[in-house]
mmCIF file of C-alpha atoms in Angstrom:
data_model
loop_
_atom_site.group_PDB
_atom_site.id
_atom_site.type_symbol
_atom_site.label_atom_id
_atom_site.label_comp_id
_atom_site.label_asym_id
_atom_site.label_seq_id
_atom_site.Cartn_x
_atom_site.Cartn_y
_atom_site.Cartn_z
ATOM 1 C CA UNK A 117 -30.832 11.794 -16.016
ATOM 2 C CA UNK A 118 -28.728 12.615 -18.844
ATOM 3 C CA UNK A 119 -29.151 16.026 -20.165
ATOM 4 C CA UNK A 120 -27.080 16.565 -23.015
ATOM 5 C CA UNK A 121 -28.527 14.596 -26.238
ATOM 6 C CA UNK A 122 -26.800 14.533 -29.875
ATOM 7 C CA UNK A 123 -23.825 13.653 -28.863
ATOM 8 C CA UNK A 124 -21.066 10.804 -29.617
ATOM 9 C CA UNK A 125 -18.054 9.788 -28.099
ATOM 10 C CA UNK A 126 -14.976 10.493 -30.002
ATOM 11 C CA UNK A 127 -11.955 7.923 -29.226
ATOM 12 C CA UNK A 128 -8.385 8.812 -29.116
ATOM 13 C CA UNK A 129 -5.676 7.364 -30.758
ATOM 14 C CA UNK A 130 -4.016 6.738 -27.966
ATOM 15 C CA UNK A 131 -4.972 3.992 -25.819
ATOM 16 C CA UNK A 132 -4.876 3.714 -22.161
ATOM 17 C CA UNK A 133 -2.428 0.902 -22.239
ATOM 18 C CA UNK A 134 -0.332 3.082 -24.479
ATOM 19 C CA UNK A 135 0.100 5.708 -21.691
ATOM 20 C CA UNK A 136 0.691 3.669 -18.476
ATOM 21 C CA UNK A 137 3.970 1.852 -20.758
ATOM 22 C CA UNK A 138 5.043 5.415 -21.619
ATOM 23 C CA UNK A 139 4.526 6.427 -17.942
ATOM 24 C CA UNK A 140 6.085 3.201 -16.798
ATOM 25 C CA UNK A 141 3.597 2.324 -14.217
ATOM 26 C CA UNK A 142 -0.238 1.652 -14.581
ATOM 27 C CA UNK A 143 -3.322 3.875 -13.435
ATOM 28 C CA UNK A 144 -5.503 3.702 -10.296
ATOM 29 C CA UNK A 145 -7.191 5.945 -8.189
ATOM 30 C CA UNK A 146 -6.709 6.264 -4.790
ATOM 31 C CA UNK A 147 -9.660 7.092 -2.905
ATOM 32 C CA UNK A 148 -8.935 8.496 0.125
ATOM 33 C CA UNK A 149 -12.227 8.688 2.314
ATOM 34 C CA UNK A 150 -12.612 9.285 6.177
ATOM 35 C CA UNK A 151 -14.386 11.717 8.532
ATOM 36 C CA UNK A 152 -12.827 15.533 8.482
ATOM 37 C CA UNK A 153 -9.261 15.265 10.132
ATOM 38 C CA UNK A 154 -8.984 11.713 9.966
ATOM 39 C CA UNK A 155 -5.749 12.603 7.680
ATOM 40 C CA UNK A 156 -7.321 12.492 4.048
ATOM 41 C CA UNK A 157 -5.402 15.555 2.380
ATOM 42 C CA UNK A 158 -1.792 15.484 4.498
ATOM 43 C CA UNK A 159 -1.526 11.794 3.748
ATOM 44 C CA UNK A 160 -2.268 12.341 0.103
ATOM 45 C CA UNK A 161 -0.219 15.833 -0.258
ATOM 46 C CA UNK A 162 2.370 13.555 1.031
ATOM 47 C CA UNK A 163 2.058 10.505 -0.825
ATOM 48 C CA UNK A 164 2.135 12.674 -4.241
ATOM 49 C CA UNK A 165 5.545 14.069 -2.994
ATOM 50 C CA UNK A 166 6.872 10.666 -2.878
ATOM 51 C CA UNK A 167 5.513 9.356 -5.999
ATOM 52 C CA UNK A 168 6.452 12.156 -7.460
ATOM 53 C CA UNK A 169 10.309 11.816 -6.512
ATOM 54 C CA UNK A 170 9.924 8.543 -8.186
ATOM 55 C CA UNK A 171 8.854 9.309 -10.615
ATOM 56 C CA UNK A 172 5.404 8.019 -11.213
ATOM 57 C CA UNK A 173 2.988 10.497 -13.243
ATOM 58 C CA UNK A 174 0.078 11.044 -10.216
ATOM 59 C CA UNK A 175 -2.707 13.969 -9.593
ATOM 60 C CA UNK A 176 -4.141 14.934 -6.371
ATOM 61 C CA UNK A 177 -7.942 15.773 -5.850
ATOM 62 C CA UNK A 178 -8.589 17.474 -2.776
ATOM 63 C CA UNK A 179 -12.592 18.243 -1.537
ATOM 64 C CA UNK A 180 -11.834 21.577 -0.686
ATOM 65 C CA UNK A 181 -9.746 22.432 -3.411
ATOM 66 C CA UNK A 182 -12.797 20.848 -5.908
ATOM 67 C CA UNK A 183 -15.201 23.078 -4.230
ATOM 68 C CA UNK A 184 -13.265 26.429 -5.087
ATOM 69 C CA UNK A 185 -13.962 25.814 -8.503
ATOM 70 C CA UNK A 186 -15.389 22.657 -10.648
ATOM 71 C CA UNK A 187 -17.971 22.233 -7.691
ATOM 72 C CA UNK A 188 -18.507 25.882 -6.215
ATOM 73 C CA UNK A 189 -22.198 25.360 -7.082
ATOM 74 C CA UNK A 190 -22.970 22.335 -4.568
ATOM 75 C CA UNK A 191 -23.562 22.780 -0.721
ATOM 76 C CA UNK A 192 -23.446 20.050 1.755
ATOM 77 C CA UNK A 193 -27.114 18.089 1.784
ATOM 78 C CA UNK A 194 -26.883 14.739 0.854
ATOM 79 C CA UNK A 195 -28.306 15.751 -2.687
ATOM 80 C CA UNK A 196 -25.078 17.919 -3.215
ATOM 81 C CA UNK A 197 -22.208 15.496 -1.562
ATOM 82 C CA UNK A 198 -24.067 12.810 -4.568
ATOM 83 C CA UNK A 199 -23.321 14.773 -6.940
ATOM 84 C CA UNK A 200 -19.872 15.909 -5.949
ATOM 85 C CA UNK A 201 -19.028 12.550 -5.397
ATOM 86 C CA UNK A 202 -20.202 12.059 -8.996
ATOM 87 C CA UNK A 203 -18.240 14.829 -10.692
ATOM 88 C CA UNK A 204 -14.990 13.959 -8.917
ATOM 89 C CA UNK A 205 -15.844 10.182 -10.210
ATOM 90 C CA UNK A 206 -16.361 11.175 -13.592
ATOM 91 C CA UNK A 207 -12.976 13.394 -13.343
ATOM 92 C CA UNK A 208 -10.714 10.704 -11.486
ATOM 93 C CA UNK A 209 -12.006 7.848 -14.683
ATOM 94 C CA UNK A 210 -10.440 10.628 -17.185
ATOM 95 C CA UNK A 211 -7.352 11.157 -15.246
ATOM 96 C CA UNK A 212 -7.478 6.942 -14.903
ATOM 97 C CA UNK A 213 -7.921 7.260 -19.199
ATOM 98 C CA UNK A 214 -4.964 9.784 -19.132
ATOM 99 C CA UNK A 215 -2.535 6.847 -17.289
ATOM 100 C CA UNK A 216 -1.820 8.830 -14.097
ATOM 101 C CA UNK A 217 -2.338 7.785 -10.435
ATOM 102 C CA UNK A 218 -4.897 9.841 -8.924
ATOM 103 C CA UNK A 219 -5.081 10.505 -5.322
ATOM 104 C CA UNK A 220 -9.053 11.857 -4.023
ATOM 105 C CA UNK A 221 -8.992 13.298 -0.675
ATOM 106 C CA UNK A 222 -13.298 12.997 0.147
ATOM 107 C CA UNK A 223 -15.012 12.751 3.076
ATOM 108 C CA UNK A 224 -17.258 10.654 0.454
ATOM 109 C CA UNK A 225 -19.637 9.618 3.373
ATOM 110 C CA UNK A 226 -21.963 7.393 1.759
ATOM 111 C CA UNK A 227 -20.904 3.776 0.439
ATOM 112 C CA UNK A 228 -22.963 3.990 -2.169
ATOM 113 C CA UNK A 229 -21.293 6.980 -3.973
ATOM 114 C CA UNK A 230 -17.804 5.773 -3.409
ATOM 115 C CA UNK A 231 -19.626 1.951 -4.952
ATOM 116 C CA UNK A 232 -20.706 4.604 -7.342
ATOM 117 C CA UNK A 233 -17.029 5.442 -8.681
ATOM 118 C CA UNK A 234 -15.734 1.589 -8.546
ATOM 119 C CA UNK A 235 -18.032 0.297 -11.134
ATOM 120 C CA UNK A 236 -17.340 3.184 -13.489
ATOM 121 C CA UNK A 237 -13.755 2.385 -13.258
ATOM 122 C CA UNK A 238 -12.378 -1.131 -14.843
ATOM 123 C CA UNK A 239 -11.376 -3.817 -12.186
ATOM 124 C CA UNK A 240 -8.209 -2.694 -9.897
ATOM 125 C CA UNK A 241 -8.558 0.843 -10.342
ATOM 126 C CA UNK A 242 -10.068 2.278 -7.558
ATOM 127 C CA UNK A 243 -8.509 1.803 -4.263
ATOM 128 C CA UNK A 244 -10.263 2.811 -1.571
ATOM 129 C CA UNK A 245 -8.045 3.981 1.356
ATOM 130 C CA UNK A 246 -9.958 4.299 4.437
ATOM 131 C CA UNK A 247 -8.170 6.954 6.954
ATOM 132 C CA UNK A 248 -9.696 5.315 10.069
ATOM 133 C CA UNK A 249 -9.797 7.838 13.286
ATOM 134 C CA UNK A 250 -12.691 8.330 15.834
ATOM 135 C CA UNK A 251 -14.738 11.384 16.053
ATOM 136 C CA UNK A 252 -13.089 11.880 19.512
ATOM 137 C CA UNK A 253 -9.352 12.334 17.989
ATOM 138 C CA UNK A 254 -10.802 14.348 14.653
ATOM 139 C CA UNK A 255 -12.383 16.218 16.989
ATOM 140 C CA UNK A 256 -9.027 17.128 19.043
ATOM 141 C CA UNK A 257 -7.164 17.616 16.173
ATOM 142 C CA UNK A 258 -9.809 20.038 14.097
ATOM 143 C CA UNK A 259 -7.196 21.642 11.985
ATOM 144 C CA UNK A 260 -9.787 23.532 10.651
ATOM 145 C CA UNK A 261 -12.122 24.362 13.798
ATOM 146 C CA UNK A 262 -14.708 22.632 11.798
ATOM 147 C CA UNK A 263 -16.161 20.526 14.913
ATOM 148 C CA UNK A 264 -15.704 23.528 16.719
ATOM 149 C CA UNK A 265 -17.978 25.345 14.132
ATOM 150 C CA UNK A 266 -20.362 22.408 14.347
ATOM 151 C CA UNK A 267 -21.174 21.843 17.825
ATOM 152 C CA UNK A 268 -21.780 25.533 18.181
ATOM 153 C CA UNK A 269 -24.567 25.227 15.164
ATOM 154 C CA UNK A 270 -22.292 27.276 12.901
ATOM 155 C CA UNK A 271 -22.645 24.582 10.295
ATOM 156 C CA UNK A 272 -25.206 22.321 9.802
ATOM 157 C CA UNK A 273 -24.626 19.121 7.887
ATOM 158 C CA UNK A 274 -21.345 18.183 9.401
ATOM 159 C CA UNK A 275 -20.237 14.528 8.811
ATOM 160 C CA UNK A 276 -20.008 12.708 11.997
ATOM 161 C CA UNK A 277 -21.637 15.430 14.229
ATOM 162 C CA UNK A 278 -25.543 15.336 12.067
ATOM 163 C CA UNK A 279 -24.857 14.127 9.488
ATOM 164 C CA UNK A 280 -23.677 10.064 8.898
ATOM 165 C CA UNK A 281 -20.370 8.668 7.629
ATOM 166 C CA UNK A 282 -20.626 4.915 6.707
ATOM 167 C CA UNK A 283 -16.945 3.542 7.102
ATOM 168 C CA UNK A 284 -16.166 1.617 4.047
ATOM 169 C CA UNK A 285 -16.869 -2.469 5.033
ATOM 170 C CA UNK A 286 -14.202 -3.503 2.855
ATOM 171 C CA UNK A 287 -11.138 -0.816 1.967
ATOM 172 C CA UNK A 288 -8.275 -2.319 -0.149
ATOM 173 C CA UNK A 289 -6.120 -0.197 2.805
ATOM 174 C CA UNK A 290 -6.811 1.064 6.293
ATOM 175 C CA UNK A 291 -4.628 3.362 7.307
ATOM 176 C CA UNK A 292 -5.015 4.037 11.143
ATOM 177 C CA UNK A 293 -4.354 7.396 11.723
ATOM 178 C CA UNK A 294 -4.409 6.986 15.597
ATOM 179 C CA UNK A 295 -1.708 4.373 15.106
ATOM 180 C CA UNK A 296 0.237 5.371 12.246
ATOM 181 C CA UNK A 297 2.242 8.960 11.430
ATOM 182 C CA UNK A 298 2.278 10.058 7.986
ATOM 183 C CA UNK A 299 5.442 8.867 7.202
ATOM 184 C CA UNK A 300 4.123 5.353 7.740
ATOM 185 C CA UNK A 301 1.279 5.340 5.874
ATOM 186 C CA UNK A 302 2.815 6.979 2.951
ATOM 187 C CA UNK A 303 5.345 3.609 3.454
ATOM 188 C CA UNK A 304 2.190 1.451 3.895
ATOM 189 C CA UNK A 305 0.544 2.443 0.404
ATOM 190 C CA UNK A 306 3.570 2.659 -1.697
ATOM 191 C CA UNK A 307 3.791 -0.770 -0.797
ATOM 192 C CA UNK A 308 0.583 -1.784 -1.402
ATOM 193 C CA UNK A 309 0.906 -0.079 -4.965
ATOM 194 C CA UNK A 310 4.351 -2.354 -5.191
ATOM 195 C CA UNK A 311 2.745 -5.251 -4.404
ATOM 196 C CA UNK A 312 -0.052 -5.156 -6.610
ATOM 197 C CA UNK A 313 2.251 -4.135 -9.461
ATOM 198 C CA UNK A 314 0.996 -0.630 -9.889
ATOM 199 C CA UNK A 315 4.412 0.916 -9.610
#
């Protein structure tokens, strides 16, 4: 429900197309989704560095980082998760309009929420990157000790343990992080961006 009233969109005199031309690449949103510990943040950090070294203008939005500021008033209930992704979708749309390649690393467990972000972006701008890894593999890695805490009942509504994760049905990119290294994942995504003539 929109609460704002008496508002009018104020257009810029610089278009998205002009920004993209100046940057020398298109703008897309690389939406990393997967279980906690599947490699979303690790791969997005490495990819951001690789794109930067190629002169590609990009920016990374990370789930934990965003919850330190913009979304620090949200918890992990289904309703809060939905609002978390809605806000990130809107921020990503602004960054796409700015001509950037945006990398987002969010569990974003519900297909409906990810599909909503796809719908608010232009055709071809939403690139779903599924960092595929089993719960067992993620639990074995458990870099933040979150699975251990969830199993002990210290964390409620933890995705993959007592909250659902709806894997993408037709993602643009599947990165199997049980089979591929971070470097291989980065190469795979860069190849996709080149093949799609994004960069």
